[in-house]
Short mmCIF file of C-alpha atoms and ligand atoms in Angstrom, two decimals:
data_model
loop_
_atom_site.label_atom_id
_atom_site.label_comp_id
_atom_site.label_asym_id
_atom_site.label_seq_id
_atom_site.Cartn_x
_atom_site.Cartn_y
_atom_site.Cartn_z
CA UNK S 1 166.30 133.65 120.29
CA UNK S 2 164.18 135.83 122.41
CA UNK S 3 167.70 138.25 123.18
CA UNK S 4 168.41 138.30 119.45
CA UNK S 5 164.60 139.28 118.91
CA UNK S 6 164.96 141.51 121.28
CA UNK S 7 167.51 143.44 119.76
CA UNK S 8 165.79 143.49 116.09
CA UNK S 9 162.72 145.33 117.76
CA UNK S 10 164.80 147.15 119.82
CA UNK S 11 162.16 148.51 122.09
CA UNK S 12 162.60 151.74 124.25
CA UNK S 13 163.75 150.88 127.65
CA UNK S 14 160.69 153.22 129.22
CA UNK S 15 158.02 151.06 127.58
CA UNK S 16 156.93 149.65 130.82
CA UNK S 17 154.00 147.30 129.83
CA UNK S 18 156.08 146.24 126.13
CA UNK S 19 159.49 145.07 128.26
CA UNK S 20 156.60 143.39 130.72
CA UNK S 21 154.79 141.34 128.22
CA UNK S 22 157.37 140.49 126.22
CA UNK S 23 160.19 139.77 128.94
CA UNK S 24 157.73 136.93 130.38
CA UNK S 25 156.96 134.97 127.18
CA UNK S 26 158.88 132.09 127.20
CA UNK S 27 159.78 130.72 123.65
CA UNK S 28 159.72 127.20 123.87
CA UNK S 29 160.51 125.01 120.65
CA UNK S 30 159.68 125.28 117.05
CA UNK S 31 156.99 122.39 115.80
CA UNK S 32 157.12 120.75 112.77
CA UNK S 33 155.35 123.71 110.51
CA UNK S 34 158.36 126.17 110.98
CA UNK S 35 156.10 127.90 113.48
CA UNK S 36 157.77 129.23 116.81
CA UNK S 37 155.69 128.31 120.09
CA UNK S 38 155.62 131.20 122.79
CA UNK S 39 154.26 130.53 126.08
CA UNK S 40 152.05 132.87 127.71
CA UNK S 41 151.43 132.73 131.48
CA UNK S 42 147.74 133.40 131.23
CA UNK S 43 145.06 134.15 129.26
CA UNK S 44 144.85 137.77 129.23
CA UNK S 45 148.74 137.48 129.03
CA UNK S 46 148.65 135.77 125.50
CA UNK S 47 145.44 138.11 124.67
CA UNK S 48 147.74 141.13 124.18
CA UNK S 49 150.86 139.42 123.08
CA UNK S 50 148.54 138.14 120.25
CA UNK S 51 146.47 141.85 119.94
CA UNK S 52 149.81 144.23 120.36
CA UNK S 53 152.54 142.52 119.51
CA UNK S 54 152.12 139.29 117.38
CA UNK S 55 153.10 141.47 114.35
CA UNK S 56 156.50 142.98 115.54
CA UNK S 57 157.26 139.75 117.10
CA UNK S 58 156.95 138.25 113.52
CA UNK S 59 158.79 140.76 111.65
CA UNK S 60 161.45 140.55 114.25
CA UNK S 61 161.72 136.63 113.61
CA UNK S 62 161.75 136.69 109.45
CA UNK S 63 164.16 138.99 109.54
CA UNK S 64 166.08 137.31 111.26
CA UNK S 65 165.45 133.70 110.57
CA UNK S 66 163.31 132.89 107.38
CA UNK S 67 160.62 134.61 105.92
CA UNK S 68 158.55 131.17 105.87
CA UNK S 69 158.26 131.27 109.84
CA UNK S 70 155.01 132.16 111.88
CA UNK S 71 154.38 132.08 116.16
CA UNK S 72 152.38 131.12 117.91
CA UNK S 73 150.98 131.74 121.57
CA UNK S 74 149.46 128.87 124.12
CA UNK S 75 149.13 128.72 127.87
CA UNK S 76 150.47 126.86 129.95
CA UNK S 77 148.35 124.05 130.03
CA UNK S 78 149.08 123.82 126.37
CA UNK S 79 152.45 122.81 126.63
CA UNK S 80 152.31 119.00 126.91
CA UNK S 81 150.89 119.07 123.31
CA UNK S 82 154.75 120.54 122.58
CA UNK S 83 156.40 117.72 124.50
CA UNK S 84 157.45 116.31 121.64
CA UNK S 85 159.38 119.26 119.93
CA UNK S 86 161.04 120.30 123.49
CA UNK S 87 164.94 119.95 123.21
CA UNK S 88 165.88 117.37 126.21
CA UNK S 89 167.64 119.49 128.01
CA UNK S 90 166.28 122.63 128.21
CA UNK S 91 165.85 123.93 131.49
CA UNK S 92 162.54 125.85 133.24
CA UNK S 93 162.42 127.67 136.14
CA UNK S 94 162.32 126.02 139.03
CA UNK S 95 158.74 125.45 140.06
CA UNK S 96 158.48 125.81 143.28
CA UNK S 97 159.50 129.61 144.08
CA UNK S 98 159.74 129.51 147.72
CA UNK S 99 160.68 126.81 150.18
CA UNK S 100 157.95 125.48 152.35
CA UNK S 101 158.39 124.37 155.54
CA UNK S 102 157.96 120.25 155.11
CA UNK S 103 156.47 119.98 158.75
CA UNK S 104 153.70 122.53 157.78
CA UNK S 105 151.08 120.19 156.22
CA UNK S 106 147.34 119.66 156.61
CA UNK S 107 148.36 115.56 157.67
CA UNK S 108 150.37 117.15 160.68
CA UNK S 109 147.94 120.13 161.50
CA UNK S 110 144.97 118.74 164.09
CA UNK S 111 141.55 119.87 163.73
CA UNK S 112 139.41 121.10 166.74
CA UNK S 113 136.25 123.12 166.75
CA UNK S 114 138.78 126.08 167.25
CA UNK S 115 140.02 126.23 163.70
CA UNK S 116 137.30 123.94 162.27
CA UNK S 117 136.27 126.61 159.55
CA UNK S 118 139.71 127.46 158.41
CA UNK S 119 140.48 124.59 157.78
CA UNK S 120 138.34 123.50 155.93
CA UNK S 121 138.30 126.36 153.95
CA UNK S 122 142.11 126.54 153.52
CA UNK S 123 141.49 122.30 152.20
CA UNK S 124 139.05 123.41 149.64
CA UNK S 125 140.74 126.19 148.40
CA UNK S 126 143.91 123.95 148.00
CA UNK S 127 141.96 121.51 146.07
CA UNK S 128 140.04 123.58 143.72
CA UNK S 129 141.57 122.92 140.35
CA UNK S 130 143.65 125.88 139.08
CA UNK S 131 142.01 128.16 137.21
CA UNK S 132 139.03 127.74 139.18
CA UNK S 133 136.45 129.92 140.88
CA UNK S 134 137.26 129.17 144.73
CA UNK S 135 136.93 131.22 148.12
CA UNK S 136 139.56 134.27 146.86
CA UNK S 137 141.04 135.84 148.45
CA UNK S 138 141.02 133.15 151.53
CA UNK S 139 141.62 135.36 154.53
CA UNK S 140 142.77 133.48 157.67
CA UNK S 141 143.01 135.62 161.08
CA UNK S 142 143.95 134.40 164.25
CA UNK S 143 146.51 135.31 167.60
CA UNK S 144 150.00 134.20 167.55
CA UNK S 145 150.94 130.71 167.37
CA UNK S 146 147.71 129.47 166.43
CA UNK S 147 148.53 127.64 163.49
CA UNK S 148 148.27 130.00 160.65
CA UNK S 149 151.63 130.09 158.95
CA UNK S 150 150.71 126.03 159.52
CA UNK S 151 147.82 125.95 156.92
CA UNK S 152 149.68 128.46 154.49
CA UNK S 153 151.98 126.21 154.11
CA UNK S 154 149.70 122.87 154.29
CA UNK S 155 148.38 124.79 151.23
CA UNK S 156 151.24 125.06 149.36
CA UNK S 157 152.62 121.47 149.90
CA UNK S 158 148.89 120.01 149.00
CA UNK S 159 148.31 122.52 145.84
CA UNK S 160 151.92 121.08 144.65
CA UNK S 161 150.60 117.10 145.05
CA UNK S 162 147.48 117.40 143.33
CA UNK S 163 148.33 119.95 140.92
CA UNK S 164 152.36 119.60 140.22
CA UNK S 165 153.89 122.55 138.18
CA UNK S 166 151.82 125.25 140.13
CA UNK S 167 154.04 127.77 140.80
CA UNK S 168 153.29 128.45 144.36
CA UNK S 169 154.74 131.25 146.00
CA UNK S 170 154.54 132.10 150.01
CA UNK S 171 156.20 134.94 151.43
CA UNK S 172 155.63 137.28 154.41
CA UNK S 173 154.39 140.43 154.15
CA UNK S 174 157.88 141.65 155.57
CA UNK S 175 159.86 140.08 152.48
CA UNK S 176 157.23 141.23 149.80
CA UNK S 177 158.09 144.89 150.98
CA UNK S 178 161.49 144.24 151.69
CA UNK S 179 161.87 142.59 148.00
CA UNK S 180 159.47 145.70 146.37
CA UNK S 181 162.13 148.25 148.66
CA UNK S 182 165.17 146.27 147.00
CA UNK S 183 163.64 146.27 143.51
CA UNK S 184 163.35 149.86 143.71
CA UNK S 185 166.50 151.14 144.63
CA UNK S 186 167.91 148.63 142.28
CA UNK S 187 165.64 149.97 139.22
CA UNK S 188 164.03 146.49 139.15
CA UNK S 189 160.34 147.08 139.54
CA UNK S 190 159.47 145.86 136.48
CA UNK S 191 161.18 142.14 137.72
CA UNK S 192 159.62 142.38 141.01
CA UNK S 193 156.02 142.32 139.35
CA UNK S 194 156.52 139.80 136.57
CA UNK S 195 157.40 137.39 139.72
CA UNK S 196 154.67 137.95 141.54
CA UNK S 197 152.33 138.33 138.95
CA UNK S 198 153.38 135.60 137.31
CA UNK S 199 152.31 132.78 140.29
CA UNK S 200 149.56 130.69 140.18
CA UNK S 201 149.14 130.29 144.33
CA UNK S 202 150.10 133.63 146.25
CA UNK S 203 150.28 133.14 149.90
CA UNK S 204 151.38 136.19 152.01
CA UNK S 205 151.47 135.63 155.60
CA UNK S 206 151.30 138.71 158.29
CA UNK S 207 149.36 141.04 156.25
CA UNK S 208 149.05 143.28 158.83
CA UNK S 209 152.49 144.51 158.81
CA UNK S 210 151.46 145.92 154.72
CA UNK S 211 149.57 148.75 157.38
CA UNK S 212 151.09 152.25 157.08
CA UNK S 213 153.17 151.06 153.80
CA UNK S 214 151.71 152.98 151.34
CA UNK S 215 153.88 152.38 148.18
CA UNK S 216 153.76 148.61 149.38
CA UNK S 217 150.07 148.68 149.46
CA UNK S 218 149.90 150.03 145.96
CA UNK S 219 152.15 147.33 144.45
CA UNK S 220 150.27 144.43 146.13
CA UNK S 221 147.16 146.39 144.92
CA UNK S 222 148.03 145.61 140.95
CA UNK S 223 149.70 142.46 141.85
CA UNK S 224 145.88 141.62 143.73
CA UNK S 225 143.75 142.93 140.97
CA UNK S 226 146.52 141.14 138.26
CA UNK S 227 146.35 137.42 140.05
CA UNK S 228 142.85 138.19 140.47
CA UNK S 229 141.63 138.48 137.37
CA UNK S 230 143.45 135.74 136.23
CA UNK S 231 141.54 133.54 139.00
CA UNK S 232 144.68 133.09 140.43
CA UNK S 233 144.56 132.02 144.28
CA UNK S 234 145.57 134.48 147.08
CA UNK S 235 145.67 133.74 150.20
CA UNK S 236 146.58 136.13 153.24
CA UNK S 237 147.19 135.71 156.96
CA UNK S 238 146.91 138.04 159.62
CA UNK S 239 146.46 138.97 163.18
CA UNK S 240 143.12 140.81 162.77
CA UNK S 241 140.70 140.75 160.35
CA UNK S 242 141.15 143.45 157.78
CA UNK S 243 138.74 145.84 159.41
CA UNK S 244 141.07 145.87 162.76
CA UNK S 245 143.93 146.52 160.44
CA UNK S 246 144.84 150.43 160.77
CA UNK S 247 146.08 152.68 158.23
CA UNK S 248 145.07 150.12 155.68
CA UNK S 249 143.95 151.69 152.10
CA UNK S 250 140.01 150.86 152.05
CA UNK S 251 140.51 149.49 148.45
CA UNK S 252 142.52 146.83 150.11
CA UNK S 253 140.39 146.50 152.62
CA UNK S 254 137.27 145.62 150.57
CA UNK S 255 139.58 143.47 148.48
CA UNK S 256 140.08 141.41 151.43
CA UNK S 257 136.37 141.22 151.79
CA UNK S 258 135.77 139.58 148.73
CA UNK S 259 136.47 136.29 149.49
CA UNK S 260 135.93 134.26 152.41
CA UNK S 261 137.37 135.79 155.83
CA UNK S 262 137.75 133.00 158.43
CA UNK S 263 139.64 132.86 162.21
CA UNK S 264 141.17 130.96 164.18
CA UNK S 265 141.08 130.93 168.20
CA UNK S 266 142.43 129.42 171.05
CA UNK S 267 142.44 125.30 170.73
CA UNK S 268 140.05 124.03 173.83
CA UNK S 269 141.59 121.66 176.01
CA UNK S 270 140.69 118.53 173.51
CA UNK S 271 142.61 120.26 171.10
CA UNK S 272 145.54 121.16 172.93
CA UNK S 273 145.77 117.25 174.38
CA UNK S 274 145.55 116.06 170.72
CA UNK S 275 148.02 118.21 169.45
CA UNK S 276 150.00 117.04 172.04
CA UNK S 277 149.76 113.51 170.73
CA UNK S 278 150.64 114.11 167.23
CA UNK S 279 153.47 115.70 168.33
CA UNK S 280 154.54 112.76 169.91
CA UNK S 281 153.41 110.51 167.72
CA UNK S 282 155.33 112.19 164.89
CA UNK S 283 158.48 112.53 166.88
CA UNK S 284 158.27 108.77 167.80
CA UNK S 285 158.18 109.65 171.44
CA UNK S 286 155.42 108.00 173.53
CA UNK S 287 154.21 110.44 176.53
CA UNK S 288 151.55 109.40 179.46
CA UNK S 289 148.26 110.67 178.91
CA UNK S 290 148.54 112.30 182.21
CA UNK S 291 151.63 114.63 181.25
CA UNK S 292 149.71 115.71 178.02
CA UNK S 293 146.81 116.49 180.52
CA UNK S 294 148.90 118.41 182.34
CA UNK S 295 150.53 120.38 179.90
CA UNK S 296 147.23 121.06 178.61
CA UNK S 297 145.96 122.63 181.22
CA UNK S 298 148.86 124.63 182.23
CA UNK S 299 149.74 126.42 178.99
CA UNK S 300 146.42 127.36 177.25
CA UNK S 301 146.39 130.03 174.30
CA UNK S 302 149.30 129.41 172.47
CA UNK S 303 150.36 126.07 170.20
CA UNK S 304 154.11 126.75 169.76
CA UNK S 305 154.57 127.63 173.74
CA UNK S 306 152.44 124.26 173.91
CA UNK S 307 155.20 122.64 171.78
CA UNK S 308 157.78 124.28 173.50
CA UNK S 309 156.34 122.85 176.50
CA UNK S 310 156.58 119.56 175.66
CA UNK S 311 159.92 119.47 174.23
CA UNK S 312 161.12 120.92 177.13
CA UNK S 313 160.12 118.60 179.13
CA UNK S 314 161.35 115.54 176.68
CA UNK S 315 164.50 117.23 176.73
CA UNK S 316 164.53 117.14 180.81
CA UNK S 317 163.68 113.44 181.07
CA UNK S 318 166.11 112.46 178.61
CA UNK S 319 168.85 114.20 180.42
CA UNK S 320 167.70 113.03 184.04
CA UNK S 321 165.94 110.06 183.73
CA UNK S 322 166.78 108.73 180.29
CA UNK S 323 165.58 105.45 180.48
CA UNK S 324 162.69 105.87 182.70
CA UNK S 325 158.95 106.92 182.05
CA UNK S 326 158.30 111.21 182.56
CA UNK S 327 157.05 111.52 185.61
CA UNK S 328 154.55 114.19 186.71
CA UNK S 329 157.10 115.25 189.26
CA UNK S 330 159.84 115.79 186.58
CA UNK S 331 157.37 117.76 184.35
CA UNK S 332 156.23 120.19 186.70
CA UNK S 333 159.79 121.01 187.36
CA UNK S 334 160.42 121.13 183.77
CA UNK S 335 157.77 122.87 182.99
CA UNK S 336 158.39 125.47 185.86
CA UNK S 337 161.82 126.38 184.30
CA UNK S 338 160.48 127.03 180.85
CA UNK S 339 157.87 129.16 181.92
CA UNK S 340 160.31 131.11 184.08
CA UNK S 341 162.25 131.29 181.37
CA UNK S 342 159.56 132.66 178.96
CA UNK S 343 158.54 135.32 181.31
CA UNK S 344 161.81 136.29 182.50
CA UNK S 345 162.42 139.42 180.38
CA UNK S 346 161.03 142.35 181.82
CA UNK S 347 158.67 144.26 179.80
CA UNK S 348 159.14 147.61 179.58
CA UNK S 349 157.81 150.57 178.33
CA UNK S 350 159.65 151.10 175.29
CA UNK S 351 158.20 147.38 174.37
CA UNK S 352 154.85 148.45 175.22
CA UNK S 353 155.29 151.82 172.99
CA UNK S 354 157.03 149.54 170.36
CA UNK S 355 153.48 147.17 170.08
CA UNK S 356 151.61 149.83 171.10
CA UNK S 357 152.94 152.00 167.69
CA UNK S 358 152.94 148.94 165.16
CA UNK S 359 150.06 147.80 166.00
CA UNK S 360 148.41 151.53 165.35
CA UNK S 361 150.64 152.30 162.53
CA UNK S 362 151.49 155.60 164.73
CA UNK S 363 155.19 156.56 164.90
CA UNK S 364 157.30 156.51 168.10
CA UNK S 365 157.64 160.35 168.39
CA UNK S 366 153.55 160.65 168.62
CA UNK S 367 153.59 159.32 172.23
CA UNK S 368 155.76 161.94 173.34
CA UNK S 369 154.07 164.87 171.31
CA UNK S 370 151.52 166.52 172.65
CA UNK S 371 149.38 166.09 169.70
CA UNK S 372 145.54 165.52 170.83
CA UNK S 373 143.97 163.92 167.42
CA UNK S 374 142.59 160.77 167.91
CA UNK S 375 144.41 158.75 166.07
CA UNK S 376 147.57 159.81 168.18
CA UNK S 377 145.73 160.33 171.47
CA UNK S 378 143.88 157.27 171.69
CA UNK S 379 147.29 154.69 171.15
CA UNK S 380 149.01 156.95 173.68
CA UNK S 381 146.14 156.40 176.53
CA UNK S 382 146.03 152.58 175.35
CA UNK S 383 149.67 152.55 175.83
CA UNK S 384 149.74 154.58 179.00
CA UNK S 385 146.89 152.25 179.97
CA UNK S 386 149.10 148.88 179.73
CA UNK S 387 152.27 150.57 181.08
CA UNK S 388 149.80 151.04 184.41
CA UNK S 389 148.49 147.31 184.39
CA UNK S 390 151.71 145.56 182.98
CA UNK S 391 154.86 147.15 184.74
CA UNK S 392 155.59 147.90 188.38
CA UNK S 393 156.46 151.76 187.07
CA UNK S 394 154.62 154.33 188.80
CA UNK S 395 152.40 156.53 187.67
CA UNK S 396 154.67 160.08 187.54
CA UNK S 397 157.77 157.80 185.67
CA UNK S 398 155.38 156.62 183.35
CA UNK S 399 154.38 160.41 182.38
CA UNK S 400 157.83 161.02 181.85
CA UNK S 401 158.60 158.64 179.52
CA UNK S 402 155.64 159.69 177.77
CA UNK S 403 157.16 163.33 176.59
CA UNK S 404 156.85 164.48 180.36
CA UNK S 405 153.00 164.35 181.28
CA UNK S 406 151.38 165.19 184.40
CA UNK S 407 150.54 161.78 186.10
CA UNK S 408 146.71 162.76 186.33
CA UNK S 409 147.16 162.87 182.72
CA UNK S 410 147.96 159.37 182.95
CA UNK S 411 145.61 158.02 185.66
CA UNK S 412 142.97 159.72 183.41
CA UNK S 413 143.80 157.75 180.68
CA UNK S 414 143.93 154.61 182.67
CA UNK S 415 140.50 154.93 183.87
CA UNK S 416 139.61 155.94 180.34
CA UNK S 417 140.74 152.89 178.93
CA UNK S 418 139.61 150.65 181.48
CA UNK S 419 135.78 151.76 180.82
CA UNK S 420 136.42 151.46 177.27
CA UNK S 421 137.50 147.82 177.57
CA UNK S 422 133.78 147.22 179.46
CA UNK S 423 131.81 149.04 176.87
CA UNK S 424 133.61 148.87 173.27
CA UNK S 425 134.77 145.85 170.95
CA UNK S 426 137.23 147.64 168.98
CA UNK S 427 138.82 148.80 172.43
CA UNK S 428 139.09 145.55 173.83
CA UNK S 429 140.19 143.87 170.70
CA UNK S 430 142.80 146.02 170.54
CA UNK S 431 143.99 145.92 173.87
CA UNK S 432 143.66 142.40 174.44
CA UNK S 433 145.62 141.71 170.80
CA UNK S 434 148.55 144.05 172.03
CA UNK S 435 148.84 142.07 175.69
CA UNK S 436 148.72 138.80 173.79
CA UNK S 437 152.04 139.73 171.57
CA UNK S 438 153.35 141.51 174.76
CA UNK S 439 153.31 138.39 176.28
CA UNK S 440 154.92 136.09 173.79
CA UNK S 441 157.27 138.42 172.29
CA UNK S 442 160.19 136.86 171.08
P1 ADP L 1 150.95 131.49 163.66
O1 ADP L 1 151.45 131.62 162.27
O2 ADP L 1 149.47 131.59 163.76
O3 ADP L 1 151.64 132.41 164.62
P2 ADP L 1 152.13 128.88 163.47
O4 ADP L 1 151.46 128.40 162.24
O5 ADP L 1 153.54 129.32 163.35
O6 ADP L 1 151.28 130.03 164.17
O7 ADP L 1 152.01 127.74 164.57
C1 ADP L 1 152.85 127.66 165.71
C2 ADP L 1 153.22 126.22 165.96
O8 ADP L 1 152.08 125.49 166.35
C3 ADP L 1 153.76 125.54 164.72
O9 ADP L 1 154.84 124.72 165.07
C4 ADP L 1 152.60 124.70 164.23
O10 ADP L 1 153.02 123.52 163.59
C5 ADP L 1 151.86 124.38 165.50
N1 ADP L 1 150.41 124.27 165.26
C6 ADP L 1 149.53 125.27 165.19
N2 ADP L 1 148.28 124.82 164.98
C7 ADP L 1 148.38 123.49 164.91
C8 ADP L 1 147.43 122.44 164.72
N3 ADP L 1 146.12 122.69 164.56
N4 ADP L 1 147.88 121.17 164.69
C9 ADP L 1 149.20 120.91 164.88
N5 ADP L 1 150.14 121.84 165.07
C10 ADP L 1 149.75 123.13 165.09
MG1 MG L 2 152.84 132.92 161.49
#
């Protein structure tokens, strides 16, 4: 129907917002009064199929079919009224848009005062019924491997039990641009928005890599103030709160601020024993309390090196002393090799740059210019600075590799750096952010 239709109206292919609202109404049946039922995806959606384009629509259709027929638009929530008219076998997309990670739910994700708040928050966004006012955006920030990819997901999987036909879609930041680059070398924008403006639950995790991507950030601008509007749910994951976030567009920015903004640190050592224990307790594997305690203490800011940890160490004892209990002997030697392992890459200064640039939104070239603005000057010293306290390089190799400076140049950044750290947030933030992906780079 709708290609045939298509073809009677014969719209121009540059009418953007015409192929846009027409190309996502789904026709659906015809009822009993010779009237065809379209399906709008929201409100605002059927508002100006009904305003602009009920009337061409209807030509289109008596043309074609019989002058007796009318349309008629309803949302989705309408549809079970239509039940009865649906052919068996007609097929809808496929609900669920992305695949969520079945682990990644809010029955496996422990609670501690560390990531009380976001949790909660995340739950009661999940539950509010859609359609509803709720916390929105919900922006969770937190280090790396803290557990927020865990509650986008949780999300996702508990938004699909209570509410089932949600479309819920979660994506990284790094597949929304890669998907928006695709889509417009391919001549597809127009597809790329109708998906993602056509989701009931966005979740885009790593926001922070949207920084310094300006056509990106103008797509998920519309795409924000389209889901928006339509009290859709968004909710974002990042590093840093969206103040930290450089070369972010400040109407993004105070988008993000709208909602409810809400971190996650470190699990305390309760925390880190009891996710310890679910992880056993999941896996079926029964651990002494005094191994947990010691893997606890030994590996403290990161949950998947905490899980790594422990499988580790299950995978030791089941290759050396399969049938007896771990003891704390065989862990610390277990443990000992995966932490050697973890830390044996050397970091270098290219991987300090690297961080050092991304996390900035600076390019590589800028450390070696000799550019003195601010916003090139001050990464460079903060780079120079962890080169110093990170590597073994001295202090005239590590002006070389930044375009050839004088190594005063660098011990005067150094000692720059260092009394920012003592007297300014941002500084420290910063610096202390970089060192922790540094650290547990993959
Ligand atoms: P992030 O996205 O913040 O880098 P992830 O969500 O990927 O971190 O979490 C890393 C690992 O730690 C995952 O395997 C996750 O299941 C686990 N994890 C994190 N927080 C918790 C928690 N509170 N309870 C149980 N597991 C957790
Ligand atoms: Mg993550």
């Amino acid at each position: 129907i709708k290609e045939a239709v298509k073809k009677e109206i014969n719209p121009s292919p540059t009418d953007i917002s015409y192929n846009t609202w027409f190309e996502s109404l789904v026709p659906l049946c015809f009822d009993d009064n010779d009237t065809l039922i379209l399906k709008a995806f929201a409100d605002f959606h059927r508002d100006i199929v009904i305003n602009r384009y009920s009337l061409v629509i209807l030509n289109a259709l008596r043309q074609l079919f019989s002058p007796h027929l009318s349309i008629k638009v309803i949302l989705p929530e309408e549809v079970e009224k239509y039940k009865k008219f649906l052919k068996p076998k007609q097929d809808e997309k496929p609900e669920i848009v992305t695949q969520l990670n079945p682990k990644y739910t809010f029955e496996t994700f422990v609670v501690g005062n560390n990531n009380r708040l976001a949790h909660a928050a995340a739950l009661a966004v999940a539950e509010t019924p859609p359609g509803e006012r709720t916390y929105n955006p919900l922006f969770i920030y937190g280090g790396v491997g803290l557990g927020k990819t865990h509650l986008m997901h949780a999300i996702g999987h508990h938004v699909l039990k209570l509410y089932p036909g949600t479309k819920v879609m979660y994506v990284t930041s790094e597949i929304f641009t890669n998907e928006l680059i695709a889509a417009i070398r391919d001549e597809k924008t127009d597809e790329f928005r109708l998906k993602y403006r056509n989701v009931d639950v966005l979740l885009i995790d790593d926001i922070q890599f949207l920084g310094g991507k300006e056509r990106t950030q103008e797509e998920f601008f519309h795409t924000f103030n389209t889901l928006y509007e339509a009290n859709k749910k968004i909710i974002l994951s990042s590093d840093r709160p969206p103040k930290e976030i450089n070369t972010l567009e400040d109407r993004l920015r105070s988008r993000f601020e709208w909602g409810l903004i809400t971190d996650i640190q470190p699990p305390d050592f309760e925390t880190r024993i009891a996710i310890l224990s679910k992880k056993c307790q999941l896996e079926g594997t029964p651990v002494p309390q005094h191994i947990l305690e010691f893997i606890a203490s030994k590996i403290e800011t990161n949950i998947r090196e905490l899980e790594g940890a422990l499988n580790k160490i299950l995978a030791y004892s089941k290759l050396m002393a399969p049938d007896k209990e771990i003891t704390l002997e065989l862990a610390e030697k277990a443990l000992k090799e995966f932490i050697d392992t973890n830390t044996k890459k050397e970091l270098t200064i290219e991987d300090i740059q690297a961080e050092v640039a991304s996390y900035f939104g600076i390019r590589l070239e800028d450390f070696k210019s000799s550019r003195r603005s601010r916003n090139v000057a001050y990464p460079r010293q903060i780079a120079m600075y962890l080169a110093r306290e990170l590597t073994n390089v001295s202090l005239p190799k590590i002006g070389e590799a930044f375009g050839g400076k004088d190594h005063t140049t660098v011990l005067h950044a150094c000692e720059k750096i260092k009394e920012l750290i003592n007297t300014d947030s941002n500084t420290r933030n910063a610096v202390e952010t970089i060192k922790k992906r540094l650290i547990h780079r993959e």
